Tab-separated table of C-alpha atoms in Angstrom:
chain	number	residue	atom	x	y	z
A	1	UNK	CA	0.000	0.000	0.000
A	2	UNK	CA	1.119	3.387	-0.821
A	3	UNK	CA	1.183	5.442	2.329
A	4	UNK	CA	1.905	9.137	3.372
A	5	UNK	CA	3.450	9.305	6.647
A	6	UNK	CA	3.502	12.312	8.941
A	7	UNK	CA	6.961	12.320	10.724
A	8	UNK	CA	7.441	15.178	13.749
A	9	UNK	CA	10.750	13.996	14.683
A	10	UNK	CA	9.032	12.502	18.173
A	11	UNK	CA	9.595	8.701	19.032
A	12	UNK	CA	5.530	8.074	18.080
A	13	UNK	CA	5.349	8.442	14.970
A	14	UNK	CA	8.979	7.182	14.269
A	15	UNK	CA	7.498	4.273	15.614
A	16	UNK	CA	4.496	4.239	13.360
A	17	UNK	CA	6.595	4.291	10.290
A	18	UNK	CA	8.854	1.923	10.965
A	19	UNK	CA	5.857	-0.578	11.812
A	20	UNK	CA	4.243	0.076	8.186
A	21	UNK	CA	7.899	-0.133	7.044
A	22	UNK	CA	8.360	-3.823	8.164
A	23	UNK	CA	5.163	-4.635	7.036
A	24	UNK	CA	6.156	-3.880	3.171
A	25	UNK	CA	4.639	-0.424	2.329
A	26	UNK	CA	5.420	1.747	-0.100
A	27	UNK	CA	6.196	4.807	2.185
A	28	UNK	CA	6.701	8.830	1.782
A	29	UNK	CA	7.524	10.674	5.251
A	30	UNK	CA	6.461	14.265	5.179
A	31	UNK	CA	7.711	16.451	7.452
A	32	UNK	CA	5.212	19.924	8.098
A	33	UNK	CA	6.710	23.089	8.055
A	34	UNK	CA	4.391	25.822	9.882
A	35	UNK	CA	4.252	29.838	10.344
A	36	UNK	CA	5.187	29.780	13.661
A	37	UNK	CA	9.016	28.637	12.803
A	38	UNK	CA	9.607	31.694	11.077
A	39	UNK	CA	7.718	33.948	13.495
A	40	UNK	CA	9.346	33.232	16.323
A	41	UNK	CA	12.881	33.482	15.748
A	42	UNK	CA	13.348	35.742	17.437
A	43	UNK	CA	13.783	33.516	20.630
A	44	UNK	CA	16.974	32.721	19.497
A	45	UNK	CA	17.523	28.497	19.197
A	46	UNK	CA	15.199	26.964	16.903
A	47	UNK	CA	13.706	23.658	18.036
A	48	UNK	CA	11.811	22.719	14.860
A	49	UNK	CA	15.409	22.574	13.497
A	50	UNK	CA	16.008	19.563	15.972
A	51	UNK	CA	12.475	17.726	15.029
A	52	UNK	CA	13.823	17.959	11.588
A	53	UNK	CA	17.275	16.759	12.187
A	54	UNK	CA	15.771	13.830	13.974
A	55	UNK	CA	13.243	13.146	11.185
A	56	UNK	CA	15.551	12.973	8.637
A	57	UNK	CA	17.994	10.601	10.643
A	58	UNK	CA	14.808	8.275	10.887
A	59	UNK	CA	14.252	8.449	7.290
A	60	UNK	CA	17.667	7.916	6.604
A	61	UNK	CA	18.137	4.645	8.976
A	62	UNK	CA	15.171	3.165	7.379
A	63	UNK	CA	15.298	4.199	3.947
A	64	UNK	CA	12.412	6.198	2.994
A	65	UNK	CA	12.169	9.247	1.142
A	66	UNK	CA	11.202	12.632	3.284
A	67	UNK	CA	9.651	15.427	1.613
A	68	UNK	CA	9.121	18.589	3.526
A	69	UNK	CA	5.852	20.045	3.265
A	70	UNK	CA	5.164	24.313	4.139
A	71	UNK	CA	1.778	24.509	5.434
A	72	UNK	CA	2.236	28.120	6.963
A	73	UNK	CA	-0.060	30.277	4.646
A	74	UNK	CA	-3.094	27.400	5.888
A	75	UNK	CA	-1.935	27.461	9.674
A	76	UNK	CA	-2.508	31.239	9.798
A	77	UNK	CA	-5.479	31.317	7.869
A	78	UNK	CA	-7.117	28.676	10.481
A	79	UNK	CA	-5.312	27.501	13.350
A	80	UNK	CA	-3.599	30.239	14.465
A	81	UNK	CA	-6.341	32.975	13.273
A	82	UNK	CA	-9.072	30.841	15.322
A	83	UNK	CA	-6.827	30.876	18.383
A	84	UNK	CA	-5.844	34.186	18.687
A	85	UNK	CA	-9.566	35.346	18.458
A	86	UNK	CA	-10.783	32.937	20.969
A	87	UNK	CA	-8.133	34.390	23.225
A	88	UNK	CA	-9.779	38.138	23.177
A	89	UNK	CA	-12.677	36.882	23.343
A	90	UNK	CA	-11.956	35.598	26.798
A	91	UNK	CA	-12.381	31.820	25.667
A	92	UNK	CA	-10.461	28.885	26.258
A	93	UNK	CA	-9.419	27.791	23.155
A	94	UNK	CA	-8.227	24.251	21.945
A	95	UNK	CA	-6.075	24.615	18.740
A	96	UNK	CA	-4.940	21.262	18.396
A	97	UNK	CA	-8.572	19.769	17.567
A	98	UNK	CA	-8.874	22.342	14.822
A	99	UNK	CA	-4.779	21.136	13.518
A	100	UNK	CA	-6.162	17.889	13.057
A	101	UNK	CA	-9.158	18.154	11.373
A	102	UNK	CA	-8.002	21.422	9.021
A	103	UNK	CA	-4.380	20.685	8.441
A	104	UNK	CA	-3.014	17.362	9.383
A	105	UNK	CA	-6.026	15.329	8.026
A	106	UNK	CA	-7.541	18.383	5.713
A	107	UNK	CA	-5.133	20.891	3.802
A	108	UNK	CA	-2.721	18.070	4.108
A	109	UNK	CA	-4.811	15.625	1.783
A	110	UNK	CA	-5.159	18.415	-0.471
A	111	UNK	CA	-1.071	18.858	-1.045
A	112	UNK	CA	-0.423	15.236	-1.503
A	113	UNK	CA	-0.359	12.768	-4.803
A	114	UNK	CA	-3.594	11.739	-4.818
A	115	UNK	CA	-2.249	8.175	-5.524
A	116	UNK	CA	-1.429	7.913	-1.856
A	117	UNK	CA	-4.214	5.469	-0.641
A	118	UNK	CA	-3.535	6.295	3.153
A	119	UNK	CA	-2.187	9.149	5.629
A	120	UNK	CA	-0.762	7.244	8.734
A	121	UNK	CA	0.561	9.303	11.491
A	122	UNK	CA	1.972	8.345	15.837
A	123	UNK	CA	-1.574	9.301	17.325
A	124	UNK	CA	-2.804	6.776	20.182
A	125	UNK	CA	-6.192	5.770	18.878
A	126	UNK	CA	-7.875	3.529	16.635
A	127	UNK	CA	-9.863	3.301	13.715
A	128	UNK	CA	-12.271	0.071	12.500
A	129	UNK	CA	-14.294	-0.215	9.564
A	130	UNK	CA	-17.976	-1.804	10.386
A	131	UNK	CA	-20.454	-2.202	7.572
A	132	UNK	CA	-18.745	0.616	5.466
A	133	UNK	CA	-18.892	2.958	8.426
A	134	UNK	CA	-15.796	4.624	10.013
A	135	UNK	CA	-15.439	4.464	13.503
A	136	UNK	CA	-12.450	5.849	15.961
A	137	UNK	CA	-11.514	4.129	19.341
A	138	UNK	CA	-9.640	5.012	22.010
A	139	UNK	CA	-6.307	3.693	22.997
A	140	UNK	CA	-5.558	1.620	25.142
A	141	UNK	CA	-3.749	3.630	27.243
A	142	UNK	CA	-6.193	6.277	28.796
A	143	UNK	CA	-3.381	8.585	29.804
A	144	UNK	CA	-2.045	8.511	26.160
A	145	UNK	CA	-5.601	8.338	24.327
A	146	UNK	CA	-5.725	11.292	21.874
A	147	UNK	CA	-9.218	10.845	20.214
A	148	UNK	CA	-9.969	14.077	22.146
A	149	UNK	CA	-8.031	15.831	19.989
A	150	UNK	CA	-9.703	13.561	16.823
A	151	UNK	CA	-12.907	14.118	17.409
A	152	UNK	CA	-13.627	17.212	14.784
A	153	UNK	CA	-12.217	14.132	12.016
A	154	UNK	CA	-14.955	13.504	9.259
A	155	UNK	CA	-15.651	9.744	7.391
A	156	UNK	CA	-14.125	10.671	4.755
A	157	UNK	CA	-11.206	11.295	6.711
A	158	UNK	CA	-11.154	8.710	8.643
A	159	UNK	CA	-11.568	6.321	5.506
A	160	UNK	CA	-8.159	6.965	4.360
A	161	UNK	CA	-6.180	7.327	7.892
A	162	UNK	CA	-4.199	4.984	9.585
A	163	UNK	CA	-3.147	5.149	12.975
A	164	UNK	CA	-0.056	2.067	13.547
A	165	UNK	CA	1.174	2.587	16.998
A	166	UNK	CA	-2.826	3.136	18.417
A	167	UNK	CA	-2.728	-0.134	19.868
A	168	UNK	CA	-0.056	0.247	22.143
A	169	UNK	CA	0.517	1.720	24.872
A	170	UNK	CA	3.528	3.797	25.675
A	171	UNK	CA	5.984	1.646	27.672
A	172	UNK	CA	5.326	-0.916	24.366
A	173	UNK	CA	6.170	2.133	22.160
A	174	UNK	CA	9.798	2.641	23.987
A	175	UNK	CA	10.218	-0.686	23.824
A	176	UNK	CA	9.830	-0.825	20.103
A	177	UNK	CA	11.655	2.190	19.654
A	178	UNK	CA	14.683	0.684	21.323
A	179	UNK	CA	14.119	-2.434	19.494
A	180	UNK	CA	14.315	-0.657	16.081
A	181	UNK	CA	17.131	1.307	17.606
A	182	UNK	CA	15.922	4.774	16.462
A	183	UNK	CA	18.029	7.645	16.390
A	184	UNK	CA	15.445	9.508	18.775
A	185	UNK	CA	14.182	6.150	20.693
A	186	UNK	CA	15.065	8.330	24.336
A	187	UNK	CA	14.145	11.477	23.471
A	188	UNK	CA	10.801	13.131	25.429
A	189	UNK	CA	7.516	12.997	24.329
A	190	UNK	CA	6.398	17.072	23.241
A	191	UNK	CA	4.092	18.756	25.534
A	192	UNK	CA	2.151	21.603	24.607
A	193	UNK	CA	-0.292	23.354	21.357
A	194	UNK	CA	0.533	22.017	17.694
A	195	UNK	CA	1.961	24.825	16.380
A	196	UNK	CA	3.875	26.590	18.973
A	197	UNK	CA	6.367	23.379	19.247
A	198	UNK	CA	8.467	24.175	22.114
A	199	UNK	CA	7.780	27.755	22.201
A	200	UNK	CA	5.669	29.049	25.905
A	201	UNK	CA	1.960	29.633	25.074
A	202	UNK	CA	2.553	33.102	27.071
A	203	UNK	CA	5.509	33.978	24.623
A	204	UNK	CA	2.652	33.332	21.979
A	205	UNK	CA	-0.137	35.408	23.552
A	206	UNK	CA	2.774	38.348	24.575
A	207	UNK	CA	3.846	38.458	21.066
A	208	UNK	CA	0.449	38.977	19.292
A	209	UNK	CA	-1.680	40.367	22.496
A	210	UNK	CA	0.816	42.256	24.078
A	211	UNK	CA	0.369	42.882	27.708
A	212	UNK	CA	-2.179	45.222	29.375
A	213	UNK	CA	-2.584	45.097	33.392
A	214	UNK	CA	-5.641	44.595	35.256
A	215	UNK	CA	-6.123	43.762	38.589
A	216	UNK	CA	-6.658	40.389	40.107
A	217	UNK	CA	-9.685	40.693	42.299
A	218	UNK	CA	-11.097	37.656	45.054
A	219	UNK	CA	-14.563	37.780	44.571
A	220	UNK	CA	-15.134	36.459	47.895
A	221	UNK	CA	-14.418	40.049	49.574
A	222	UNK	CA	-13.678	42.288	46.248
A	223	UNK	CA	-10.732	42.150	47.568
A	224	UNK	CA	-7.632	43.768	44.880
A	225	UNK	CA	-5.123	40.677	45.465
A	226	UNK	CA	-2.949	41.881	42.644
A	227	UNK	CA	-2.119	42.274	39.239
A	228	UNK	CA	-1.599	40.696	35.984
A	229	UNK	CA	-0.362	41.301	32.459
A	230	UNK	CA	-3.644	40.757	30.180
A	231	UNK	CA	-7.178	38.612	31.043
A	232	UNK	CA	-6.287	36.500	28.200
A	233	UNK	CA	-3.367	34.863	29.618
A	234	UNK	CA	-5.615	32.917	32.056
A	235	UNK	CA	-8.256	30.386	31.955
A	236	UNK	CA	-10.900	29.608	34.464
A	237	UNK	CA	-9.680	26.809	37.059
A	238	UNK	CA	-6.343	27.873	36.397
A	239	UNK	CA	-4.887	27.589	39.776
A	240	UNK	CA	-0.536	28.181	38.791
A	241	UNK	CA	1.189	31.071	37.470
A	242	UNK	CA	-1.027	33.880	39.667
A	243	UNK	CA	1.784	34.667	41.753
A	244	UNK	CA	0.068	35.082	45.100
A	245	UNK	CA	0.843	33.783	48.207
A	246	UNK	CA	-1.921	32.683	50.270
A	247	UNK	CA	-3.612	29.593	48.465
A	248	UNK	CA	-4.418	27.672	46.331
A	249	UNK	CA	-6.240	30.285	44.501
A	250	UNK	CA	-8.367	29.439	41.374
A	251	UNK	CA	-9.186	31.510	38.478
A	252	UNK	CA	-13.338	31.497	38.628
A	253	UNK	CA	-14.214	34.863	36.114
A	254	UNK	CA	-12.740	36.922	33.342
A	255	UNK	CA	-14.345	40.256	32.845
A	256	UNK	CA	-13.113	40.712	29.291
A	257	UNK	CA	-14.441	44.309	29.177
A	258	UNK	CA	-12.041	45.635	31.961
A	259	UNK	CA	-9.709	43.435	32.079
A	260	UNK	CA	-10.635	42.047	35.710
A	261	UNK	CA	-9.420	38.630	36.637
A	262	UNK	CA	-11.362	36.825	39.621
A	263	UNK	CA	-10.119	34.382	41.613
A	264	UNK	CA	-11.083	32.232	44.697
A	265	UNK	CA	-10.258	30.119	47.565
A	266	UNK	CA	-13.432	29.886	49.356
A	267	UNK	CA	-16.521	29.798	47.268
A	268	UNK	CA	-16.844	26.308	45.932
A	269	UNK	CA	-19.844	26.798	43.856
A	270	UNK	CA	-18.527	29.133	41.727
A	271	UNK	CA	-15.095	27.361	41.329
A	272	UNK	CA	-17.502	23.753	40.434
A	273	UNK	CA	-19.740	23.093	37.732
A	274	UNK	CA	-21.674	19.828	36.264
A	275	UNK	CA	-24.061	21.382	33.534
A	276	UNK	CA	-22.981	23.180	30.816
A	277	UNK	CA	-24.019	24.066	27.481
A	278	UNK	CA	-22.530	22.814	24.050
A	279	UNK	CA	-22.765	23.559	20.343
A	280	UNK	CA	-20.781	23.850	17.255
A	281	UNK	CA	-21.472	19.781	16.809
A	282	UNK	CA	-18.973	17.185	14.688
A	283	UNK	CA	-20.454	13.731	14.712
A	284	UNK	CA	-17.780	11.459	13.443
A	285	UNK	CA	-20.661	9.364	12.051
A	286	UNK	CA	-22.495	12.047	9.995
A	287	UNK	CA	-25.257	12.238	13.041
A	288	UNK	CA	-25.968	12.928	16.437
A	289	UNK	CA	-26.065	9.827	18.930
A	290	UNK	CA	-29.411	8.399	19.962
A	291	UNK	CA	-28.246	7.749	23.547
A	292	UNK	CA	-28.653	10.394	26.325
A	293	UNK	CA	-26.096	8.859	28.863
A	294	UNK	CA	-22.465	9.133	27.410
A	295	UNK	CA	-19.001	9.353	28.216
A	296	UNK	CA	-17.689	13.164	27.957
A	297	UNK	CA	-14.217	14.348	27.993
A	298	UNK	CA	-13.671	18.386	28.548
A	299	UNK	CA	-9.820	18.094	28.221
A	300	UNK	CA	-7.200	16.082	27.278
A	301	UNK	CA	-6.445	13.270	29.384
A	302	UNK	CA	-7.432	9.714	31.160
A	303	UNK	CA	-10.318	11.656	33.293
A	304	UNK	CA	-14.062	11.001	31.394
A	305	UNK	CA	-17.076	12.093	33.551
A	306	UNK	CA	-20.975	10.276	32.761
A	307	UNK	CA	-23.264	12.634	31.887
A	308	UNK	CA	-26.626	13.309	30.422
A	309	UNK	CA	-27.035	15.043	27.199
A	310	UNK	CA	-30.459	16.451	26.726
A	311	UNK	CA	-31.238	18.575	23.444
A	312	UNK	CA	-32.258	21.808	23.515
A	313	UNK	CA	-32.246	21.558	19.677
A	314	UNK	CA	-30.664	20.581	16.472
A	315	UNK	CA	-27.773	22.738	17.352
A	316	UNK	CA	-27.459	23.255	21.105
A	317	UNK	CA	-27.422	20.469	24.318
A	318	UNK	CA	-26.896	20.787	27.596
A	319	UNK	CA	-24.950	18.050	29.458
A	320	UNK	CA	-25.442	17.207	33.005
A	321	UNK	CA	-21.910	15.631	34.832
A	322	UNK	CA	-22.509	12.747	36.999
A	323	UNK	CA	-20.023	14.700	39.156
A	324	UNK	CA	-18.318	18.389	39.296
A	325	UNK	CA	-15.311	20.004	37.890
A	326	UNK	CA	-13.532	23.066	38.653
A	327	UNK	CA	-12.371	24.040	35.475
A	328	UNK	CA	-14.746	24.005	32.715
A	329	UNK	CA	-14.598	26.968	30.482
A	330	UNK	CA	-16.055	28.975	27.655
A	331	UNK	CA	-14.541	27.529	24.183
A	332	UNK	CA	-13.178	24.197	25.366
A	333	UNK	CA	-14.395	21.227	23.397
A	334	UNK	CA	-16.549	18.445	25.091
A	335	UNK	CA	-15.754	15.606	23.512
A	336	UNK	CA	-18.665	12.124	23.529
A	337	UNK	CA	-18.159	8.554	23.879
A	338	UNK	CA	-20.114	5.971	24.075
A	339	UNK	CA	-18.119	3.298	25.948
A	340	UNK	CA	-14.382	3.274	23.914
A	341	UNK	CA	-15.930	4.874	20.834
A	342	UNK	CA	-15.402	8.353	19.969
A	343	UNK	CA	-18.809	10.055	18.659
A	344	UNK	CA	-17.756	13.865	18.299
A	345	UNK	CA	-17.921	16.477	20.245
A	346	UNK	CA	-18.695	20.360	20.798
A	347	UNK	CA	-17.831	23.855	21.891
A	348	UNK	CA	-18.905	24.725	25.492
A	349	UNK	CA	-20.858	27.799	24.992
């Protein structure tokens, strides 16, 4: 099979083409080059230059071509555009769903031979074909599992991706990684947004926000507890980075308009939350589930609450938690699942 395969530089999907390697495909690795590279080089070192170095000594060791592919014109134009604007709108954005489903498994289709038949890449999930119907599944490893970050994917993207490594867990990946003796096989797993790489998400918002102070109020007493450099460098349930003394303080309100950030120590209720609203729907499956009890994931991570989903109509729900959470936030995605299926999800509203 003739198979594109997006190469980062990280051990995953080094991993993931070496698998499809030794199983006889015809393989391209394509490296994406994004905006963000350029813009900030002003911070001196440039760790993309690293991803690539170890991308192409991957390529090299197993003998497949790497083409390097500049998606930066389509990264600004929806990525980083849609991130930046969530930001000052006082939202909690998630860029990485949105680098998945528009560039990754979208604009990158588009750029390719179209005699590729798949696009494999080192995400932990899974995808199974029943009765000509797509499905995606979560990994076996819950800490790993990045369906959340999957769920915006269409059929017809799903139909021609392939995800090698999503049956693994991680220990199994650094095992295999050592076993194929890859030039990267101990070198740490990324953390972080997409496109910024290894670049601070505060160097990102100071560079294209700026800073303007406010004051950091408890609204407990209306207390002014201090100051900070711009509302849109905090999220609610934040609870780091505030810089007082005192706590453990949580970010609970953002008042956009005069650049007021609220926190609190005391007032649970406000902090806690188990019904929210949700819109902006992708149904992996072309249509909404019929079931009202699901699985729902607000972030990243091995932590899924049960909840309720009642519809309020064809393009709004609100979902009941079976328990709270201190951290759930305008523009975050809620993501469904109905045991280890991934339906879809939505934007809190």
């Amino acid at each position: 099979m003739k198979i594109a395969v997006l190469l980062s530089g990280g051990v995953d999907s080094s991993v993931a083409l070496r698998l499809l390697k030794d199983n006889g495909h015809d393989l391209t690795a394509f490296y994406l080059k994004i905006w963000l590279q350029d813009e900030f080089s002003f911070l001196g070192d440039c760790p993309w230059e690293e991803d690539l170095k170890y991308a192409r000594a991957v390529c090299k060791q197993a003998n497949v071509p790497l083409k390097i592919l500049s998606l930066q014109e389509e990264y600004w134009d929806t990525v980083v555009t849609y991130t930046i604007e969530e930001i000052k709108e006082g939202r909690t954005p998630n860029p990485d769903i949105f680098c998945n489903s528009l560039i990754k498994f979208g604009q990158f289709y588009e750029k390719i031979d179209a005699s590729f038949e798949k696009v494999a890449s080192g995400h932990y999930a899974r995808v199974e074909e029943i009765n000509g119907k797509y499905i995606l599944k979560r990994s076996p490893d819950p800490v790993k599992d990045q369906t959340y970050f999957l769920a915006y994917l269409t059929q017809a993207q799903l139909s021609r991706t392939l995800f090698p490594i999503g049956k693994f867990n991680k220990v199994k990946i650094r095992e295999l990684a050592h076993h194929f003796n890859l030039p990267n096989m101990d070198r740490k797993d990324s953390q972080g947004i997409c496109f910024l790489g290894q670049v601070k998400f505060s160097e990102f918002i100071k560079h294209h926000l700026g800073e303007i102070e406010g004051a950091i109020i408890d609204i407990d007493t209306n207390r002014v507890m201090g100051k900070h450099p711009g509302y849109y460098y905090y999220t609610i349930g934040q609870r780091s980075g505030l810089g007082l003394g005192g706590g453990p303080w949580y970010v609970v309100k953002k008042d956009v308009k005069n650049n007021i950030v609220y926190i609190s120590q005391e007032n649970k209720a406000i902090r806690e939350q188990d019904e929210f609203n949700v819109g902006k729907f992708n149904w992996i499956s072309g249509s909404p589930p019929h079931k009202k009890e699901l699985g729902v994931k607000i972030r990243h991570g091995a932590n899924m609450y049960d909840c309720m989903v009642e519809w309020l109509d064809d393009a709004k729900a609100t979902v009941k938690l079976d328990k709270p959470d201190k951290g759930i936030a305008p523009g975050q995605f809620a993501v469904f699942y109905d045991d280890d299926v991934c339906l879809g999800g939505g934007v809190i509203l």
